[in-house]
mmCIF file of C-alpha atoms in Angstrom:
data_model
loop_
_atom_site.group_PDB
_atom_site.id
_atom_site.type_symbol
_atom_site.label_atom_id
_atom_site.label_comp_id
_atom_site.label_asym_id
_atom_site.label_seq_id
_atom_site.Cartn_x
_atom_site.Cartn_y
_atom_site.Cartn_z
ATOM 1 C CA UNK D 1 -6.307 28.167 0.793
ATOM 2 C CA UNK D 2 -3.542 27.436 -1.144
ATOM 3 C CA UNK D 3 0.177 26.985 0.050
ATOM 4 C CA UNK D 4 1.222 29.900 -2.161
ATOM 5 C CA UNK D 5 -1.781 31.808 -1.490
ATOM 6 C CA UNK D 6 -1.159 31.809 2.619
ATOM 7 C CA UNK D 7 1.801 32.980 4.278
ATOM 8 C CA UNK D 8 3.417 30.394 5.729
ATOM 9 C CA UNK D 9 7.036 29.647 8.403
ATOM 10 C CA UNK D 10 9.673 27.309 9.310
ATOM 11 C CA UNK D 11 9.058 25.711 12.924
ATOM 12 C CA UNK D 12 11.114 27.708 15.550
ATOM 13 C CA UNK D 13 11.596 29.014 18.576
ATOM 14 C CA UNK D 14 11.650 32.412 19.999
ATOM 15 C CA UNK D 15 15.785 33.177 20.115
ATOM 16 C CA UNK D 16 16.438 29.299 21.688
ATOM 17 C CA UNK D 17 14.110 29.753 24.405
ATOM 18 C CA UNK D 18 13.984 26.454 26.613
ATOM 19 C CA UNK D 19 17.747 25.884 26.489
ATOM 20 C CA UNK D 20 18.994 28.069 28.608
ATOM 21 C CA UNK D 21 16.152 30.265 31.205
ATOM 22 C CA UNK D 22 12.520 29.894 29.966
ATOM 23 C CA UNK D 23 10.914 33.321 29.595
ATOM 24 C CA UNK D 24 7.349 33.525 29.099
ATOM 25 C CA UNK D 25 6.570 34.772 25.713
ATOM 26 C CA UNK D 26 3.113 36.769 26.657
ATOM 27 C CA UNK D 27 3.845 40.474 27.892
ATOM 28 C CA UNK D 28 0.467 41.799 28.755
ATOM 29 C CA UNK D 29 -3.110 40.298 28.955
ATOM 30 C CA UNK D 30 -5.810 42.854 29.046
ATOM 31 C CA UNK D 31 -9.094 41.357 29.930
ATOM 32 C CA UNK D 32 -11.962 43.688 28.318
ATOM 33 C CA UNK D 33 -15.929 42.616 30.324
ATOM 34 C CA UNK D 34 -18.952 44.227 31.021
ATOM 35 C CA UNK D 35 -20.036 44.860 34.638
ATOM 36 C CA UNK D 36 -23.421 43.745 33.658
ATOM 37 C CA UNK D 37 -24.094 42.198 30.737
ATOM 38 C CA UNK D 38 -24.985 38.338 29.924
ATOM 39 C CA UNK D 39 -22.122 37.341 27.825
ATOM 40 C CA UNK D 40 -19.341 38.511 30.796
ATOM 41 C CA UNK D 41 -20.691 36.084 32.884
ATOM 42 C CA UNK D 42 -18.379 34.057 33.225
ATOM 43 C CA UNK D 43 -15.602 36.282 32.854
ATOM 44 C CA UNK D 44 -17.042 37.758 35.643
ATOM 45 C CA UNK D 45 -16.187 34.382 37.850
ATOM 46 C CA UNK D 46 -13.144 34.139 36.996
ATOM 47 C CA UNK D 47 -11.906 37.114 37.525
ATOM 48 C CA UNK D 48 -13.716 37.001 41.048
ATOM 49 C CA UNK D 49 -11.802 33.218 41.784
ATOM 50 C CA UNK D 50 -9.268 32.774 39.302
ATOM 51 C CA UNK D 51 -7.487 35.733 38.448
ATOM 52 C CA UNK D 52 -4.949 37.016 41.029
ATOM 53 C CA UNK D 53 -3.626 33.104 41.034
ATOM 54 C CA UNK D 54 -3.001 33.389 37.195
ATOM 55 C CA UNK D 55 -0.953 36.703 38.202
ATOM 56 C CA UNK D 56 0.827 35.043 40.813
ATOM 57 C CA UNK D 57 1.628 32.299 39.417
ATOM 58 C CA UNK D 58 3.110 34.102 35.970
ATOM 59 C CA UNK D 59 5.105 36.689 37.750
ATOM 60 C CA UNK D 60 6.466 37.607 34.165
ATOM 61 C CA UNK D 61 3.006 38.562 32.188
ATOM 62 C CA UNK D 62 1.011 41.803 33.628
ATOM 63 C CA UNK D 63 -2.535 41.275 33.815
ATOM 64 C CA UNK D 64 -4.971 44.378 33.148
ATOM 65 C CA UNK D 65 -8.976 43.908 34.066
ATOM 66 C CA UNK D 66 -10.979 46.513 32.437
ATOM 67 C CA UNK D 67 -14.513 46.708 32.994
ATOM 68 C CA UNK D 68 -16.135 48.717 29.815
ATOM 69 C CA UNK D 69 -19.918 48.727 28.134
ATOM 70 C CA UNK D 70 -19.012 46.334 25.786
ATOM 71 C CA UNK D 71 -20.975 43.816 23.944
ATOM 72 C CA UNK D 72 -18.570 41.090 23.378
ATOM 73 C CA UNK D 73 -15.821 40.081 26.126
ATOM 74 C CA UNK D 74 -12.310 39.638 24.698
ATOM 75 C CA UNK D 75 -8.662 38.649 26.151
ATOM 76 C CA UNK D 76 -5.887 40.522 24.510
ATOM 77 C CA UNK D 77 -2.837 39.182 24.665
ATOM 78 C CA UNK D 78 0.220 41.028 23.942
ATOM 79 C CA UNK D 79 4.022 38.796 23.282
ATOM 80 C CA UNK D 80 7.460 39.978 23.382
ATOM 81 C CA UNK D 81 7.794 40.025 19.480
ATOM 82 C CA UNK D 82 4.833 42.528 19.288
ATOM 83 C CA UNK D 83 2.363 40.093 18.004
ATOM 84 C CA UNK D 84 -1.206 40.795 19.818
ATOM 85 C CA UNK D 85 -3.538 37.996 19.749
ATOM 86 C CA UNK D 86 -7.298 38.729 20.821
ATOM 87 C CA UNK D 87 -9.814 35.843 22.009
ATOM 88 C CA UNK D 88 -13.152 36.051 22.012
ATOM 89 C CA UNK D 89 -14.903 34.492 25.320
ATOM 90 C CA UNK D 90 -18.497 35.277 25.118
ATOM 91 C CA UNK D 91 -20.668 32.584 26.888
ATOM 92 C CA UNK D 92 -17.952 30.461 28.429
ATOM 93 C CA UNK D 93 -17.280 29.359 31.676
ATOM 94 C CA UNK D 94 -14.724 29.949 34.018
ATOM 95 C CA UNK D 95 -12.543 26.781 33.384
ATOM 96 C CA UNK D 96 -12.748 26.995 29.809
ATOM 97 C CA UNK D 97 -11.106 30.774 30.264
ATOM 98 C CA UNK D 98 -8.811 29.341 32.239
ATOM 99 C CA UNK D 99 -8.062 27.070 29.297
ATOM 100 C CA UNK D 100 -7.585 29.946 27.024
ATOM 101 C CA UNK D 101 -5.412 31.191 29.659
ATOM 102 C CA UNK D 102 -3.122 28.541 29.749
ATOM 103 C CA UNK D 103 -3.325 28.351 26.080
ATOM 104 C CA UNK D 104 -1.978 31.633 25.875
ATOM 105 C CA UNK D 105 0.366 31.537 28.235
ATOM 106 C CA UNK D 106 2.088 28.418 27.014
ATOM 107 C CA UNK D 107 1.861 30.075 23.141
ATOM 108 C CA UNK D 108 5.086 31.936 21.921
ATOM 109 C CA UNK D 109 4.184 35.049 19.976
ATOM 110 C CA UNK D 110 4.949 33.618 16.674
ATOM 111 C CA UNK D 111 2.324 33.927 13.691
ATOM 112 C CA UNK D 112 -0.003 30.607 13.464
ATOM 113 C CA UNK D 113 0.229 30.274 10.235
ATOM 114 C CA UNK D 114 0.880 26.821 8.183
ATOM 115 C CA UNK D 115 4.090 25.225 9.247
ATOM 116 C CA UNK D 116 6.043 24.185 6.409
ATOM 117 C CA UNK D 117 7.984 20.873 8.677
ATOM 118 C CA UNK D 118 7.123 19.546 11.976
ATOM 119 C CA UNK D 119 10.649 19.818 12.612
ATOM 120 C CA UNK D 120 13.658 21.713 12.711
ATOM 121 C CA UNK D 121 17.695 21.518 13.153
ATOM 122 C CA UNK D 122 20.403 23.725 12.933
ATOM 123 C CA UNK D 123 22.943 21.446 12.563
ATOM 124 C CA UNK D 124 21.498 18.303 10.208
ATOM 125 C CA UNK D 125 24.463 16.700 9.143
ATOM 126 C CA UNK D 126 26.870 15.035 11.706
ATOM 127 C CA UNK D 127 28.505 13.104 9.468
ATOM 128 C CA UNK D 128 29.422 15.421 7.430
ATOM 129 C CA UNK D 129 26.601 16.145 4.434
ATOM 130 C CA UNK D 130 26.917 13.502 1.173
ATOM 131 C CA UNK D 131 28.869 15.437 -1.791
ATOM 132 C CA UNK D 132 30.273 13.474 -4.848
ATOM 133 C CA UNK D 133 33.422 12.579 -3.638
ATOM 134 C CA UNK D 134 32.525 11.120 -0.306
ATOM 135 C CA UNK D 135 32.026 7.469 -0.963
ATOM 136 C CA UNK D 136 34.817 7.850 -3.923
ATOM 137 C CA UNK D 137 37.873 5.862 -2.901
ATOM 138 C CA UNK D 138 41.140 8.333 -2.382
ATOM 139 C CA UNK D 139 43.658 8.033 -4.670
ATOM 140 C CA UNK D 140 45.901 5.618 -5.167
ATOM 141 C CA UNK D 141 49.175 6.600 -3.253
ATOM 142 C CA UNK D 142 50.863 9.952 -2.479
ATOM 143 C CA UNK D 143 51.086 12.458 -4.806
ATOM 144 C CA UNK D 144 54.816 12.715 -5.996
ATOM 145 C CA UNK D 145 56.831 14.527 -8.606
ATOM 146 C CA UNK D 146 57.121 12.417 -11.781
ATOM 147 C CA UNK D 147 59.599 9.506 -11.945
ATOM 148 C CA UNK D 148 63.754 9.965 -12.799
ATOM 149 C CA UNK D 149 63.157 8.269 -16.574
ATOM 150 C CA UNK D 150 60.452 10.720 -17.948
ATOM 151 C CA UNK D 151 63.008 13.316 -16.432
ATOM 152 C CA UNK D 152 66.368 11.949 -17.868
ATOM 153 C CA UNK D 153 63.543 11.431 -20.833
ATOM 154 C CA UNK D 154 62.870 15.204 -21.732
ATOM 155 C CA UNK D 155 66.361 16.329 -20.639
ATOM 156 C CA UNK D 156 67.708 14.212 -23.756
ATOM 157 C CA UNK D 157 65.080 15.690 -26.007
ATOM 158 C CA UNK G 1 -45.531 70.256 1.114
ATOM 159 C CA UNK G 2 -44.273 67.367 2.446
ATOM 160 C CA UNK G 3 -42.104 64.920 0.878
ATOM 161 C CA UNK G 4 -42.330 61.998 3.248
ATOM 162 C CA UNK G 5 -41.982 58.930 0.613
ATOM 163 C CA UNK G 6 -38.818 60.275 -0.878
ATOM 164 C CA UNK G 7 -36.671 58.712 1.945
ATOM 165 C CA UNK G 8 -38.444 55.639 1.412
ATOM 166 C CA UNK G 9 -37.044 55.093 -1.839
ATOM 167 C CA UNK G 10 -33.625 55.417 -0.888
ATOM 168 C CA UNK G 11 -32.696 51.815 -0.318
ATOM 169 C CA UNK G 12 -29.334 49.886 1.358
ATOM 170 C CA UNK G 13 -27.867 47.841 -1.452
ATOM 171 C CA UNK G 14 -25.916 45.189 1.722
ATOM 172 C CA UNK G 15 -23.170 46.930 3.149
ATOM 173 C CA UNK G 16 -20.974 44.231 2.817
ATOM 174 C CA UNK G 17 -20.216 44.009 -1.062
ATOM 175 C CA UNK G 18 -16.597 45.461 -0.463
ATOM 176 C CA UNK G 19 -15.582 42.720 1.924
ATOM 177 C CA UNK G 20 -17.740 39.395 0.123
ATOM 178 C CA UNK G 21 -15.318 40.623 -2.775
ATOM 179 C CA UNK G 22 -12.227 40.832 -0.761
ATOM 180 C CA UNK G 23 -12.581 37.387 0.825
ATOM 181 C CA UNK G 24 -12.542 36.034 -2.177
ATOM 182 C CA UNK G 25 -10.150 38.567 -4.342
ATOM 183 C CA UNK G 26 -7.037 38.162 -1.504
ATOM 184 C CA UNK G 27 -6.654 34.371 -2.606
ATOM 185 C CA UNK G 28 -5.534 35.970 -5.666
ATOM 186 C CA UNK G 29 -3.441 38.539 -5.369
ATOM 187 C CA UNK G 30 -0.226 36.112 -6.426
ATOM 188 C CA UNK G 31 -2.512 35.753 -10.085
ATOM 189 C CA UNK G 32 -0.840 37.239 -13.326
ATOM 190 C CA UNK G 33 -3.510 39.512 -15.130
ATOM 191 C CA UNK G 34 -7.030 41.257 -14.286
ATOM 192 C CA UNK G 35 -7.642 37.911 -12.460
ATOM 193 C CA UNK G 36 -5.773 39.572 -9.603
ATOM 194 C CA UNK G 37 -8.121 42.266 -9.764
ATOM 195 C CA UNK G 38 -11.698 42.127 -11.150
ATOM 196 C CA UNK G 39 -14.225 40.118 -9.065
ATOM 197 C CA UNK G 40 -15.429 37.980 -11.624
ATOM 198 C CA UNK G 41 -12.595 36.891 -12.988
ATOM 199 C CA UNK G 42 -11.113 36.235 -9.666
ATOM 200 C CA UNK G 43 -14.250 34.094 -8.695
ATOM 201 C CA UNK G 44 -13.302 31.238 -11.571
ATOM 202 C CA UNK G 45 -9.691 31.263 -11.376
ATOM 203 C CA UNK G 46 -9.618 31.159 -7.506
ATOM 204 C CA UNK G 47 -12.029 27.978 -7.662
ATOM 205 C CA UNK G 48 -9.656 26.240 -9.769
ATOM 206 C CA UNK G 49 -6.829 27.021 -7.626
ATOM 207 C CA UNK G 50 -8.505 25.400 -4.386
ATOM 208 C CA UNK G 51 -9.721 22.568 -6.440
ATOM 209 C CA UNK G 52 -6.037 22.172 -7.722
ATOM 210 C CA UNK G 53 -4.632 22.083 -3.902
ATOM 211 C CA UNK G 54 -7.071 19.673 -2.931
ATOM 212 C CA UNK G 55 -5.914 17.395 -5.443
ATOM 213 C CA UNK G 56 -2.502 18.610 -5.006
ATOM 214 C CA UNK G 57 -2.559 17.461 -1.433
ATOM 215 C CA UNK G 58 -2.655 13.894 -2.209
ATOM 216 C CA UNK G 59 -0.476 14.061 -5.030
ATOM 217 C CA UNK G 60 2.051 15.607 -3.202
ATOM 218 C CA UNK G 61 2.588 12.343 -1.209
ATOM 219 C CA UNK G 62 3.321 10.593 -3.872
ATOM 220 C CA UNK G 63 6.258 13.141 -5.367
ATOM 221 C CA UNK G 64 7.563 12.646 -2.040
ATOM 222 C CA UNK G 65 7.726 8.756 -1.580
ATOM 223 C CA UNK G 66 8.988 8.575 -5.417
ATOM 224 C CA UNK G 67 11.303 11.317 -4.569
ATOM 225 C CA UNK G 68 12.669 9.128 -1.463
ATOM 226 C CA UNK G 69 12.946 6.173 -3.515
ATOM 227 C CA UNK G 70 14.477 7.789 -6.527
ATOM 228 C CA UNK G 71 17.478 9.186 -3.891
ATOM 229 C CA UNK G 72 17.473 5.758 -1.661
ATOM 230 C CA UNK G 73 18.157 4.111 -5.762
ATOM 231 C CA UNK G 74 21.144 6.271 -6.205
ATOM 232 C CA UNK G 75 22.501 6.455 -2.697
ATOM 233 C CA UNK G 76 22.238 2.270 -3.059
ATOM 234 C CA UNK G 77 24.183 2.579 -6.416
ATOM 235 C CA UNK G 78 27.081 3.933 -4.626
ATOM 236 C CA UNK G 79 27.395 1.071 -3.076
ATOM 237 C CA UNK G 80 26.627 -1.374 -5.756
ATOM 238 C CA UNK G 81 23.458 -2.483 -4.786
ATOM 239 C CA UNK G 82 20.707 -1.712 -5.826
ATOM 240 C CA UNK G 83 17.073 -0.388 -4.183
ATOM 241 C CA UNK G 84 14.505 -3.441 -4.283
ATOM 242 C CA UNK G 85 17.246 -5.567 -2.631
ATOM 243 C CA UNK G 86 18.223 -3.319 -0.386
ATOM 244 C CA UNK G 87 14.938 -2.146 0.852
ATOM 245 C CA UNK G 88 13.745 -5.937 0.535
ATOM 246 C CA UNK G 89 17.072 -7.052 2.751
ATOM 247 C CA UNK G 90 16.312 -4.014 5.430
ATOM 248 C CA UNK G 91 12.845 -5.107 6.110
ATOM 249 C CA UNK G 92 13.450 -8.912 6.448
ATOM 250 C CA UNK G 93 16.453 -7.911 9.141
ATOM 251 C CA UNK G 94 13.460 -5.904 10.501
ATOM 252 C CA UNK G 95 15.165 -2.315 10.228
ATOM 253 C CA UNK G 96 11.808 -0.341 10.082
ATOM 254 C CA UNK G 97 12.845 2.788 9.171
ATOM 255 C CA UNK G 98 10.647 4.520 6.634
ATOM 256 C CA UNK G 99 12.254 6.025 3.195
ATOM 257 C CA UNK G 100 11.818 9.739 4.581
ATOM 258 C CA UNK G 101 13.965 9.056 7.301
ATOM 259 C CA UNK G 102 16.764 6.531 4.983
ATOM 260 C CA UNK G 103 16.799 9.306 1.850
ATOM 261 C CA UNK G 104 17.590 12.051 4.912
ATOM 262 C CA UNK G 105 20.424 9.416 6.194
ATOM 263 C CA UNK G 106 21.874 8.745 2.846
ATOM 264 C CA UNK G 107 21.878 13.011 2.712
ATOM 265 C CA UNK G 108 23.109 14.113 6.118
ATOM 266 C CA UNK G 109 25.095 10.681 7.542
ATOM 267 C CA UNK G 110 26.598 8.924 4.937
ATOM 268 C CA UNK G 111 28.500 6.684 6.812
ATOM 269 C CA UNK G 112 25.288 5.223 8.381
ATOM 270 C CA UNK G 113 24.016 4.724 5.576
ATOM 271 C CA UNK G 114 26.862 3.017 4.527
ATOM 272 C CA UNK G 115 26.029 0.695 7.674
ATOM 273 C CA UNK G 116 22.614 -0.005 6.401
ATOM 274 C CA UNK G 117 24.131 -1.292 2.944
ATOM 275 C CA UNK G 118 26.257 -2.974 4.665
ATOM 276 C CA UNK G 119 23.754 -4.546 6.836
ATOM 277 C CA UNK G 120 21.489 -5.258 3.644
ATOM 278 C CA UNK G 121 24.326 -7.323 1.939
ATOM 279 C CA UNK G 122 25.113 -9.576 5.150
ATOM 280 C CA UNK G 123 21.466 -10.422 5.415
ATOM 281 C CA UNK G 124 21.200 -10.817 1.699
ATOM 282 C CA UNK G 125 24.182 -13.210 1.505
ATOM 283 C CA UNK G 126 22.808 -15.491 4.629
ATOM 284 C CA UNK G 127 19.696 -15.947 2.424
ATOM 285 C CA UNK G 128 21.639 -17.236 -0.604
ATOM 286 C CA UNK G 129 23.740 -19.534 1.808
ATOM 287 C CA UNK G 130 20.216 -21.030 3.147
ATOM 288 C CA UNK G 131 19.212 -21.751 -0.423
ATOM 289 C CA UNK G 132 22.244 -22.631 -1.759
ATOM 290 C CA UNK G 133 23.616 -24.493 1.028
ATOM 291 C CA UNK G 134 20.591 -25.984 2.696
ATOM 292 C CA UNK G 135 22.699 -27.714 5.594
ATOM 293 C CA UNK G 136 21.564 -27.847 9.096
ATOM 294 C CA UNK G 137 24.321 -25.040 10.328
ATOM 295 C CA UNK G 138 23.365 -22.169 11.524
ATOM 296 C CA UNK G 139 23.375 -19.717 8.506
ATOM 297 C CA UNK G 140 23.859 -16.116 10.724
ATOM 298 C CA UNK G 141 23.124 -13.780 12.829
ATOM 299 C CA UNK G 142 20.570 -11.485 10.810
ATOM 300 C CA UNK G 143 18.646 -13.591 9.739
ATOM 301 C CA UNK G 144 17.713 -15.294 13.193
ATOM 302 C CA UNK G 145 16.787 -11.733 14.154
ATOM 303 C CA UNK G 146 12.818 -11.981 15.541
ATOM 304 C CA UNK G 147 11.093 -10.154 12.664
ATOM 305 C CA UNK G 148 7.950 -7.506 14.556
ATOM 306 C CA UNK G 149 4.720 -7.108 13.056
#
């Protein structure tokens, strides 16, 4: 994987999102089991126990359960930039879905791709960013017109 | 009659050639020539490509510390002194900043920086009046500054 051969971003948020409200990034989460099968287990628990709390305590993200003959449970999560995200929960338990709940929950819908800094600023320079003539001294008085003996000078040439 | 062992000859080569080749052909794609394109080709050039960004990776920490010193040097220069004294002067006044953060400074906040030269030079100055002087006053204030681990 090489830095050119990847896509990679700049850290950032979704349009400044914890300075003013916080909105929840995640739009939908579609939950996709089988009624029956081994794997659903314990999507099947959580969505006996833990479910309606998730929904009522993210008022902001709508929560679909579908029950379909399906091999291989999955969470799809849809965000507000259109990104969908699917995880793949075969075998676990109901915590650790919980986990991947609040995992996705807390995510914004960016790409997670490699982040080129840790950080990120709008404004980096307070002081006013270095250029040549910053730590040059001014010069050396006021600028004037030339003196009266250059001028009587040139008038007598 | 009954053909039944014609169907037994007809045989599934793996279904999976087109992807094996793709997982290794889309590291690639950014390649000038048939490297880009043709499998075997792609197979060499994209080994020496990941073995070039492994080594890359450490490398790359070293452009960047040499990079930070070479812009601390200059940024020094400005202010007549020069990098081993002031980097030497910073750490004995126990300023621990790292040169990442003092090549940003001497970009984005000049005047601090101009602060940390200025800091450097005091400190430097109160060790040449301890050698020089070698009296019992009290020689300043950076230098009685409690130096961390």
């Amino acid at each position: 994987m090489t830095s050119r051969g990847t896509p990679s971003r700049f850290l950032q948020s979704v349009l400044q999102n914890g300075v003013g409200r916080y909105v929840c990034q995640l739009k939908r989460l579609s939950i996709i089991f089988s009624k029956n099968a081994q794997s659903s287990l314990g999507i099947r628990g959580f969505i006996e126990e833990g479910v309606v709390d998730y929904a009522k305590y993210n008022p902001s993200t709508v929560v679909y359960v579908s029950p379909q003959p399906c091999r291989i449970p999955k969470i799809v999560a849809e965000y507000l930039n259109g990104n969908v995200r699917e995880e793949i929960v075969t075998g676990k338990t109901s915590i650790q879905i919980s986990e991947v709940l609040t995992k996705l929950t807390n995510q914004s819908g960016l790409d997670i791709i490699r982040l080129r800094k840790p950080f990120h600023t709008d404004n980096p320079s307070i002081q006013g960013q270095w250029h040549p003539f910053t730590n040059r001294p001014p010069c050396i008085g006021p600028i004037r017109p030339q003196k009266q003996d250059a001028e009587q000078g040139l008038s007598n040439i | 009659m009954v053909f039944l062992s014609l169907s037994c000859w007809i045989r599934s080569r793996g279904p999976d050639r087109y992807w094996k080749i793709q997982e290794i052909v889309k590291n690639a794609k950014h390649f000038r020539g048939r490297k880009n394109r043709c499998y075997s080709l792609a197979v060499k050039a994209v080994r020496r490509a990941f073995v070039y960004a492994t080594k890359g990776r450490r490398l790359k920490k070293r452009y960047m510390r040499t990079l930070w010193i070479s812009r601390i040097a200059a940024a020094s220069r400005e202010h007549g002194m020069k990098y081993p004294v002031l980097m030497h002067n910073l750490t004995k006044s126990s300023v621990q900043l790292n040169r990442r953060v003092i090549s940003d400074m001497a970009i984005t906040e000049p005047r601090s920086f101009l602060s940390l030269a200025k800091v450097a030079r005091a400190r430097q100055q109160e060790g040449f009046r301890a050698a020089l002087g070698d009296g019992k006053e009290p020689v300043g204030v950076f230098s009685r500054v409690v130096l961390l681990q």
